[in-house]
Tab-separated table of C-alpha atoms in Angstrom:
chain	number	residue	atom	x	y	z
F	1	UNK	CA	-11.476	47.728	81.653
F	2	UNK	CA	-12.210	51.045	83.334
F	3	UNK	CA	-14.606	52.984	81.128
F	4	UNK	CA	-16.281	55.073	83.797
F	5	UNK	CA	-17.273	58.602	82.727
F	6	UNK	CA	-14.906	61.571	82.924
F	7	UNK	CA	-17.658	64.226	82.658
F	8	UNK	CA	-21.430	64.601	82.886
F	9	UNK	CA	-21.716	64.297	79.099
F	10	UNK	CA	-22.506	60.837	77.733
F	11	UNK	CA	-24.448	58.984	75.068
F	12	UNK	CA	-28.228	58.976	75.398
F	13	UNK	CA	-30.616	56.496	73.762
F	14	UNK	CA	-33.015	58.556	71.635
F	15	UNK	CA	-34.376	55.841	69.316
F	16	UNK	CA	-35.078	52.113	69.683
F	17	UNK	CA	-35.851	49.656	66.886
F	18	UNK	CA	-36.381	45.922	66.638
F	19	UNK	CA	-36.816	43.264	63.989
F	20	UNK	CA	-37.911	39.684	64.540
F	21	UNK	CA	-38.581	37.287	61.642
F	22	UNK	CA	-42.260	36.335	61.402
F	23	UNK	CA	-41.627	32.593	61.679
F	24	UNK	CA	-41.831	31.343	65.270
F	25	UNK	CA	-40.444	27.834	65.739
F	26	UNK	CA	-41.758	26.044	68.834
F	27	UNK	CA	-39.995	23.390	70.891
F	28	UNK	CA	-42.549	20.852	69.668
F	29	UNK	CA	-41.611	21.617	66.059
F	30	UNK	CA	-37.904	21.135	66.806
F	31	UNK	CA	-38.589	17.828	68.551
F	32	UNK	CA	-40.829	16.671	65.694
F	33	UNK	CA	-37.978	17.018	63.198
F	34	UNK	CA	-36.437	13.941	64.828
F	35	UNK	CA	-32.853	15.254	64.692
F	36	UNK	CA	-32.473	15.780	68.436
F	37	UNK	CA	-32.897	13.418	71.377
F	38	UNK	CA	-34.841	15.926	73.448
F	39	UNK	CA	-38.306	17.014	74.559
F	40	UNK	CA	-40.185	20.234	75.079
F	41	UNK	CA	-39.974	19.690	78.833
F	42	UNK	CA	-36.198	19.210	78.699
F	43	UNK	CA	-35.647	22.380	76.667
F	44	UNK	CA	-37.887	24.473	78.921
F	45	UNK	CA	-36.380	23.170	82.160
F	46	UNK	CA	-32.763	23.628	81.006
F	47	UNK	CA	-33.100	26.956	79.175
F	48	UNK	CA	-36.484	28.590	79.780
F	49	UNK	CA	-37.077	28.729	76.011
F	50	UNK	CA	-40.435	27.805	74.468
F	51	UNK	CA	-39.931	29.154	70.940
F	52	UNK	CA	-37.481	31.089	68.810
F	53	UNK	CA	-37.628	33.066	65.539
F	54	UNK	CA	-35.972	31.788	62.363
F	55	UNK	CA	-35.406	33.999	59.341
F	56	UNK	CA	-36.326	32.797	55.864
F	57	UNK	CA	-33.519	31.405	53.707
F	58	UNK	CA	-33.438	34.565	51.571
F	59	UNK	CA	-33.191	36.920	54.593
F	60	UNK	CA	-29.681	37.810	55.767
F	61	UNK	CA	-28.264	39.396	58.894
F	62	UNK	CA	-28.002	42.629	56.928
F	63	UNK	CA	-31.716	42.505	56.121
F	64	UNK	CA	-32.532	42.091	59.814
F	65	UNK	CA	-30.147	44.928	60.726
F	66	UNK	CA	-31.641	47.220	58.098
F	67	UNK	CA	-35.181	46.746	59.422
F	68	UNK	CA	-34.109	47.336	63.033
F	69	UNK	CA	-32.076	50.385	62.028
F	70	UNK	CA	-34.965	51.893	60.090
F	71	UNK	CA	-37.266	51.223	63.048
F	72	UNK	CA	-34.864	53.018	65.409
F	73	UNK	CA	-34.826	56.001	63.047
F	74	UNK	CA	-38.629	56.029	63.098
F	75	UNK	CA	-38.473	56.053	66.881
F	76	UNK	CA	-36.344	59.232	66.728
F	77	UNK	CA	-37.870	61.379	63.967
F	78	UNK	CA	-35.670	64.168	62.674
F	79	UNK	CA	-32.386	62.545	63.744
F	80	UNK	CA	-30.174	61.211	60.950
F	81	UNK	CA	-27.442	58.748	61.923
F	82	UNK	CA	-23.890	59.779	61.040
F	83	UNK	CA	-22.252	56.438	61.903
F	84	UNK	CA	-23.426	52.820	61.727
F	85	UNK	CA	-21.969	50.148	63.995
F	86	UNK	CA	-23.219	46.552	63.769
F	87	UNK	CA	-22.428	43.959	66.413
F	88	UNK	CA	-22.704	40.506	64.852
F	89	UNK	CA	-21.215	37.030	64.695
F	90	UNK	CA	-23.086	36.197	61.495
F	91	UNK	CA	-22.151	38.874	58.920
F	92	UNK	CA	-23.565	38.607	55.422
F	93	UNK	CA	-20.058	37.841	54.110
F	94	UNK	CA	-16.596	37.331	55.638
F	95	UNK	CA	-15.550	40.413	53.689
F	96	UNK	CA	-16.533	43.230	53.539
F	97	UNK	CA	-18.324	44.171	56.744
F	98	UNK	CA	-22.117	44.252	56.752
F	99	UNK	CA	-22.439	47.764	58.228
F	100	UNK	CA	-21.384	49.773	55.134
F	101	UNK	CA	-23.992	47.994	53.025
F	102	UNK	CA	-26.682	48.629	55.654
F	103	UNK	CA	-25.692	52.309	55.900
F	104	UNK	CA	-25.991	52.575	52.113
F	105	UNK	CA	-29.394	50.889	52.091
F	106	UNK	CA	-30.520	53.298	54.812
F	107	UNK	CA	-29.678	56.157	52.442
F	108	UNK	CA	-27.155	57.702	54.837
F	109	UNK	CA	-24.448	58.489	52.304
F	110	UNK	CA	-20.712	58.086	52.992
F	111	UNK	CA	-20.924	57.832	56.784
F	112	UNK	CA	-18.434	55.726	58.775
F	113	UNK	CA	-19.695	52.158	59.148
F	114	UNK	CA	-18.112	49.015	60.551
F	115	UNK	CA	-18.841	45.678	62.236
F	116	UNK	CA	-17.804	44.645	65.727
F	117	UNK	CA	-17.330	40.992	66.733
F	118	UNK	CA	-17.646	40.095	70.411
F	119	UNK	CA	-20.273	37.347	70.011
F	120	UNK	CA	-23.095	37.714	72.579
F	121	UNK	CA	-21.324	40.611	74.310
F	122	UNK	CA	-21.155	42.523	71.030
F	123	UNK	CA	-23.982	44.984	71.621
F	124	UNK	CA	-22.638	46.273	74.942
F	125	UNK	CA	-19.140	46.477	73.437
F	126	UNK	CA	-20.654	48.448	70.540
F	127	UNK	CA	-22.590	50.817	72.812
F	128	UNK	CA	-19.436	51.549	74.784
F	129	UNK	CA	-17.503	52.136	71.557
F	130	UNK	CA	-20.186	54.486	70.215
F	131	UNK	CA	-20.162	56.411	73.479
F	132	UNK	CA	-16.405	56.954	73.126
F	133	UNK	CA	-16.799	58.050	69.502
F	134	UNK	CA	-19.360	60.660	70.562
F	135	UNK	CA	-17.019	61.889	73.296
F	136	UNK	CA	-14.148	62.235	70.813
F	137	UNK	CA	-16.270	64.111	68.277
F	138	UNK	CA	-16.122	61.388	65.624
F	139	UNK	CA	-19.913	61.349	65.359
F	140	UNK	CA	-23.007	62.923	66.871
F	141	UNK	CA	-25.715	60.344	66.193
F	142	UNK	CA	-24.365	56.792	65.981
F	143	UNK	CA	-26.755	53.992	65.087
F	144	UNK	CA	-25.788	50.845	67.019
F	145	UNK	CA	-27.321	47.561	65.836
F	146	UNK	CA	-27.082	44.033	67.182
F	147	UNK	CA	-28.080	41.621	64.418
F	148	UNK	CA	-27.807	37.865	64.096
F	149	UNK	CA	-28.932	34.982	61.901
F	150	UNK	CA	-27.774	32.104	64.074
F	151	UNK	CA	-29.982	29.646	62.215
F	152	UNK	CA	-27.350	29.884	59.457
F	153	UNK	CA	-24.481	28.655	61.667
F	154	UNK	CA	-26.143	26.337	64.193
F	155	UNK	CA	-26.083	22.589	63.560
F	156	UNK	CA	-29.712	21.351	63.552
F	157	UNK	CA	-28.440	18.038	64.961
F	158	UNK	CA	-26.663	19.616	67.959
F	159	UNK	CA	-28.795	19.429	71.107
F	160	UNK	CA	-26.530	21.928	72.898
F	161	UNK	CA	-27.257	24.745	70.439
F	162	UNK	CA	-30.160	23.999	68.056
F	163	UNK	CA	-32.933	24.506	70.668
F	164	UNK	CA	-31.334	27.665	72.062
F	165	UNK	CA	-30.496	30.124	69.310
F	166	UNK	CA	-32.747	32.310	67.179
F	167	UNK	CA	-32.569	35.200	64.719
F	168	UNK	CA	-33.322	38.901	65.093
F	169	UNK	CA	-31.958	42.432	65.379
F	170	UNK	CA	-32.239	45.344	67.784
F	171	UNK	CA	-30.973	48.912	67.380
F	172	UNK	CA	-30.330	52.023	69.462
F	173	UNK	CA	-29.918	55.484	67.969
F	174	UNK	CA	-27.738	57.614	70.248
F	175	UNK	CA	-27.066	61.308	70.799
F	176	UNK	CA	-24.915	63.280	73.218
F	177	UNK	CA	-26.609	64.201	76.493
F	178	UNK	CA	-26.280	64.352	80.262
F	179	UNK	CA	-25.876	61.495	82.708
F	180	UNK	CA	-28.988	62.414	84.700
F	181	UNK	CA	-31.496	62.329	81.807
F	182	UNK	CA	-33.521	59.289	80.656
F	183	UNK	CA	-31.638	56.974	78.325
F	184	UNK	CA	-28.157	57.991	79.496
F	185	UNK	CA	-25.231	55.566	79.563
F	186	UNK	CA	-23.882	56.233	83.049
F	187	UNK	CA	-21.069	53.690	83.484
F	188	UNK	CA	-19.725	50.526	81.877
F	189	UNK	CA	-17.370	47.621	82.353
F	190	UNK	CA	-15.890	45.315	79.708
F	191	UNK	CA	-13.648	42.268	79.919
F	192	UNK	CA	-12.290	39.292	78.008
F	193	UNK	CA	-10.304	36.093	78.524
F	194	UNK	CA	-8.922	34.395	75.410
F	195	UNK	CA	-7.934	31.346	77.442
F	196	UNK	CA	-11.525	30.211	77.014
F	197	UNK	CA	-11.794	30.963	73.309
F	198	UNK	CA	-12.633	27.354	72.398
F	199	UNK	CA	-15.657	27.151	74.703
F	200	UNK	CA	-17.852	29.088	72.242
F	201	UNK	CA	-16.646	28.958	68.656
F	202	UNK	CA	-17.048	28.264	64.960
F	203	UNK	CA	-13.746	26.576	64.130
F	204	UNK	CA	-13.890	26.724	60.327
F	205	UNK	CA	-14.234	29.483	57.791
F	206	UNK	CA	-11.483	31.797	58.982
F	207	UNK	CA	-7.842	32.056	58.004
F	208	UNK	CA	-6.868	29.170	60.299
F	209	UNK	CA	-9.242	26.652	58.684
F	210	UNK	CA	-10.525	28.350	55.524
F	211	UNK	CA	-11.566	25.293	53.493
F	212	UNK	CA	-14.864	24.353	55.126
F	213	UNK	CA	-15.526	21.635	52.528
F	214	UNK	CA	-12.671	19.621	54.008
F	215	UNK	CA	-13.805	20.038	57.620
F	216	UNK	CA	-15.956	17.689	59.662
F	217	UNK	CA	-19.377	18.702	60.936
F	218	UNK	CA	-18.146	19.866	64.340
F	219	UNK	CA	-15.731	22.338	62.732
F	220	UNK	CA	-18.227	23.810	60.265
F	221	UNK	CA	-20.926	24.760	62.760
F	222	UNK	CA	-21.211	26.871	65.890
F	223	UNK	CA	-20.315	24.876	69.007
F	224	UNK	CA	-20.701	25.667	72.693
F	225	UNK	CA	-19.578	23.741	75.765
F	226	UNK	CA	-22.637	24.528	77.827
F	227	UNK	CA	-21.569	23.222	81.227
F	228	UNK	CA	-18.262	25.090	81.252
F	229	UNK	CA	-19.907	28.233	79.867
F	230	UNK	CA	-22.604	28.279	82.563
F	231	UNK	CA	-20.240	28.805	85.482
F	232	UNK	CA	-18.129	31.351	83.604
F	233	UNK	CA	-21.208	33.315	82.537
F	234	UNK	CA	-22.653	33.591	86.040
F	235	UNK	CA	-19.319	34.647	87.534
F	236	UNK	CA	-18.341	37.245	84.945
F	237	UNK	CA	-21.817	38.733	84.416
F	238	UNK	CA	-22.214	39.206	88.164
F	239	UNK	CA	-18.773	40.759	88.683
F	240	UNK	CA	-19.061	43.013	85.660
F	241	UNK	CA	-22.524	44.180	86.683
F	242	UNK	CA	-21.341	44.999	90.181
F	243	UNK	CA	-18.364	46.906	88.772
F	244	UNK	CA	-20.623	48.985	86.525
F	245	UNK	CA	-22.887	49.748	89.492
F	246	UNK	CA	-19.903	50.788	91.610
F	247	UNK	CA	-18.679	53.132	88.871
F	248	UNK	CA	-22.146	54.635	88.559
F	249	UNK	CA	-22.368	55.057	92.323
F	250	UNK	CA	-25.621	53.080	92.418
F	251	UNK	CA	-26.415	50.651	95.239
F	252	UNK	CA	-27.741	47.376	93.834
F	253	UNK	CA	-31.148	47.782	95.577
F	254	UNK	CA	-31.704	51.034	93.642
F	255	UNK	CA	-31.839	49.176	90.299
F	256	UNK	CA	-35.404	49.044	88.973
F	257	UNK	CA	-34.714	47.185	85.721
F	258	UNK	CA	-32.318	44.286	85.184
F	259	UNK	CA	-31.822	42.882	81.678
F	260	UNK	CA	-29.194	40.207	81.210
F	261	UNK	CA	-28.131	38.593	77.967
F	262	UNK	CA	-30.947	36.199	77.104
F	263	UNK	CA	-28.805	33.075	77.029
F	264	UNK	CA	-30.419	30.803	79.572
F	265	UNK	CA	-33.083	31.541	82.192
F	266	UNK	CA	-31.150	29.746	84.912
F	267	UNK	CA	-28.102	31.924	84.234
F	268	UNK	CA	-30.256	35.060	84.334
F	269	UNK	CA	-31.842	34.051	87.635
F	270	UNK	CA	-28.492	33.152	89.198
F	271	UNK	CA	-26.930	36.487	88.268
F	272	UNK	CA	-29.941	38.493	89.449
F	273	UNK	CA	-30.034	36.618	92.753
F	274	UNK	CA	-26.340	37.261	93.380
F	275	UNK	CA	-26.948	40.961	92.740
F	276	UNK	CA	-30.050	40.936	94.974
F	277	UNK	CA	-32.294	42.150	92.155
F	278	UNK	CA	-35.892	41.203	93.045
F	279	UNK	CA	-37.926	39.180	90.568
F	280	UNK	CA	-40.297	42.054	89.736
F	281	UNK	CA	-37.331	44.131	88.502
F	282	UNK	CA	-36.050	41.441	86.108
F	283	UNK	CA	-37.121	41.646	82.462
F	284	UNK	CA	-36.547	39.537	79.380
F	285	UNK	CA	-38.081	37.682	76.451
F	286	UNK	CA	-36.035	34.489	76.282
F	287	UNK	CA	-39.123	32.255	76.382
F	288	UNK	CA	-40.431	33.744	73.137
F	289	UNK	CA	-37.295	34.491	71.090
F	290	UNK	CA	-34.508	32.332	72.528
F	291	UNK	CA	-30.886	33.411	72.507
F	292	UNK	CA	-30.295	35.951	69.729
F	293	UNK	CA	-26.640	36.595	70.685
F	294	UNK	CA	-25.644	40.229	70.003
F	295	UNK	CA	-29.293	41.136	69.318
F	296	UNK	CA	-30.409	39.741	72.664
F	297	UNK	CA	-30.167	42.780	74.953
F	298	UNK	CA	-31.611	45.406	72.579
F	299	UNK	CA	-34.494	43.068	71.706
F	300	UNK	CA	-35.242	42.420	75.386
F	301	UNK	CA	-35.068	46.118	76.199
F	302	UNK	CA	-37.267	47.016	73.214
F	303	UNK	CA	-39.840	44.451	74.308
F	304	UNK	CA	-39.859	45.793	77.872
F	305	UNK	CA	-40.050	49.415	76.689
F	306	UNK	CA	-42.897	48.605	74.291
F	307	UNK	CA	-44.859	47.175	77.194
F	308	UNK	CA	-44.106	50.329	79.246
F	309	UNK	CA	-43.056	48.217	82.217
F	310	UNK	CA	-40.300	50.580	83.427
F	311	UNK	CA	-40.626	54.288	84.123
F	312	UNK	CA	-38.356	56.650	82.103
F	313	UNK	CA	-35.268	57.620	84.067
F	314	UNK	CA	-35.309	54.519	86.283
F	315	UNK	CA	-31.940	52.991	87.059
F	316	UNK	CA	-31.307	50.037	84.765
F	317	UNK	CA	-28.556	47.444	84.547
F	318	UNK	CA	-27.521	45.451	81.474
F	319	UNK	CA	-25.034	42.593	81.637
F	320	UNK	CA	-23.794	40.039	79.130
F	321	UNK	CA	-21.412	37.167	78.431
F	322	UNK	CA	-20.256	35.645	75.148
F	323	UNK	CA	-17.594	33.889	73.156
F	324	UNK	CA	-14.071	35.142	73.212
F	325	UNK	CA	-14.565	34.819	76.124
F	326	UNK	CA	-16.074	38.297	76.521
F	327	UNK	CA	-18.341	39.984	79.022
F	328	UNK	CA	-19.608	43.406	79.993
F	329	UNK	CA	-22.176	45.509	81.801
F	330	UNK	CA	-23.708	48.959	81.430
F	331	UNK	CA	-25.568	51.077	83.961
F	332	UNK	CA	-28.050	53.382	82.263
F	333	UNK	CA	-31.177	55.359	83.003
F	334	UNK	CA	-34.253	53.914	81.319
F	335	UNK	CA	-34.998	55.604	77.951
F	336	UNK	CA	-38.042	57.837	77.562
F	337	UNK	CA	-38.615	56.832	73.915
F	338	UNK	CA	-40.936	54.136	72.612
F	339	UNK	CA	-39.602	51.523	70.198
F	340	UNK	CA	-40.709	50.776	66.666
F	341	UNK	CA	-40.547	47.305	65.143
F	342	UNK	CA	-40.471	46.018	61.574
F	343	UNK	CA	-40.362	42.787	59.606
F	344	UNK	CA	-37.288	42.035	57.462
F	345	UNK	CA	-37.359	42.356	53.687
F	346	UNK	CA	-35.092	40.085	51.603
F	347	UNK	CA	-32.541	41.959	49.522
F	348	UNK	CA	-30.555	40.749	46.540
F	349	UNK	CA	-27.141	42.453	46.115
F	350	UNK	CA	-27.697	42.280	42.345
F	351	UNK	CA	-30.649	44.650	42.615
F	352	UNK	CA	-30.063	48.405	42.888
F	353	UNK	CA	-29.984	49.869	46.386
F	354	UNK	CA	-32.427	52.602	47.314
F	355	UNK	CA	-30.755	56.007	47.218
F	356	UNK	CA	-32.985	57.928	49.590
F	357	UNK	CA	-33.631	57.598	53.320
F	358	UNK	CA	-36.862	55.941	54.466
F	359	UNK	CA	-39.926	58.169	54.682
F	360	UNK	CA	-40.428	59.950	57.996
F	361	UNK	CA	-44.193	59.704	58.415
F	362	UNK	CA	-45.336	57.039	60.877
F	363	UNK	CA	-48.328	55.910	58.821
F	364	UNK	CA	-46.280	53.668	56.516
F	365	UNK	CA	-48.091	50.285	56.543
F	366	UNK	CA	-44.959	48.186	57.186
F	367	UNK	CA	-44.202	50.020	60.433
F	368	UNK	CA	-45.731	49.684	63.857
F	369	UNK	CA	-45.315	51.157	67.284
F	370	UNK	CA	-45.461	47.754	68.851
F	371	UNK	CA	-47.067	46.688	72.071
F	372	UNK	CA	-44.534	43.870	72.119
F	373	UNK	CA	-41.629	42.752	69.965
F	374	UNK	CA	-42.208	39.114	70.782
């Protein structure tokens, strides 16, 4: 899909927020449960993951998204979102979308709000969508959130998925700007191939197989055919990244920050090597948070930005691959803003929603300008 820019105007990242559940589950804890025939060494060598975050049972994807969205607003004081877009595979309910509820809880009033489903590619799909909505005048300050509670859909007895996936949310607040300023989305590429739709899937719960009580275990939970996915991910992430670079007019050696979807460290290394990105320009947090699907890229970028490891304005490359099959890449200049992070707060739909936006002072005790999101 050709989504290269038609003018110097584009979306610019002006706020960054993140939310990771406090509970960190180590490989040793997963092995100790006795449900998987695996070891810490096997998990680390195959995936690069040492631990992942799991949300409490009373915390939903919407709660994670809310905290990340509020944190992004704190990162951009004085800017009020006028659209909320949530990329997720794990919405609070099949219907309605999670985004309108989150927008309401943010105190934003009757702004447009909707969910986008492209599995692990969802956040880059959502950023590209928000960029187009800015260009068409639909909104001025879209809030784009990637939020997932994969612990709710992963089978704890499945060795192919249980050690890999975690929970969390990351958010970008956008504004219109110029392509040569820090935080600018310069070029993008998106793609999909439905012929591989069964490689990454939750079979039950939709209109095709709605009665999950009658389904077997394999159809109720998230499943992934890891070996087939590996080759597809490396191929499509590499091609999409190169396409985005070509549209931006950036030679690959000029990239100073590479962040791939945090799916598997071996996939990330393979893609970076094919693009000739040196090791000191590769960033991520997969070892500490695992694969958080649509939340993966914003969480990794927030972590890197919090550590101040990349200079503002540096050329950066994001690339991803997910179920659908879907993939994408974005070339952007590194944002000049620092991220905020927050812990999730459980919310019961039976309780009244707050009717005012969160306070704007940065001294609120539940907020922190983090040195690291992991």
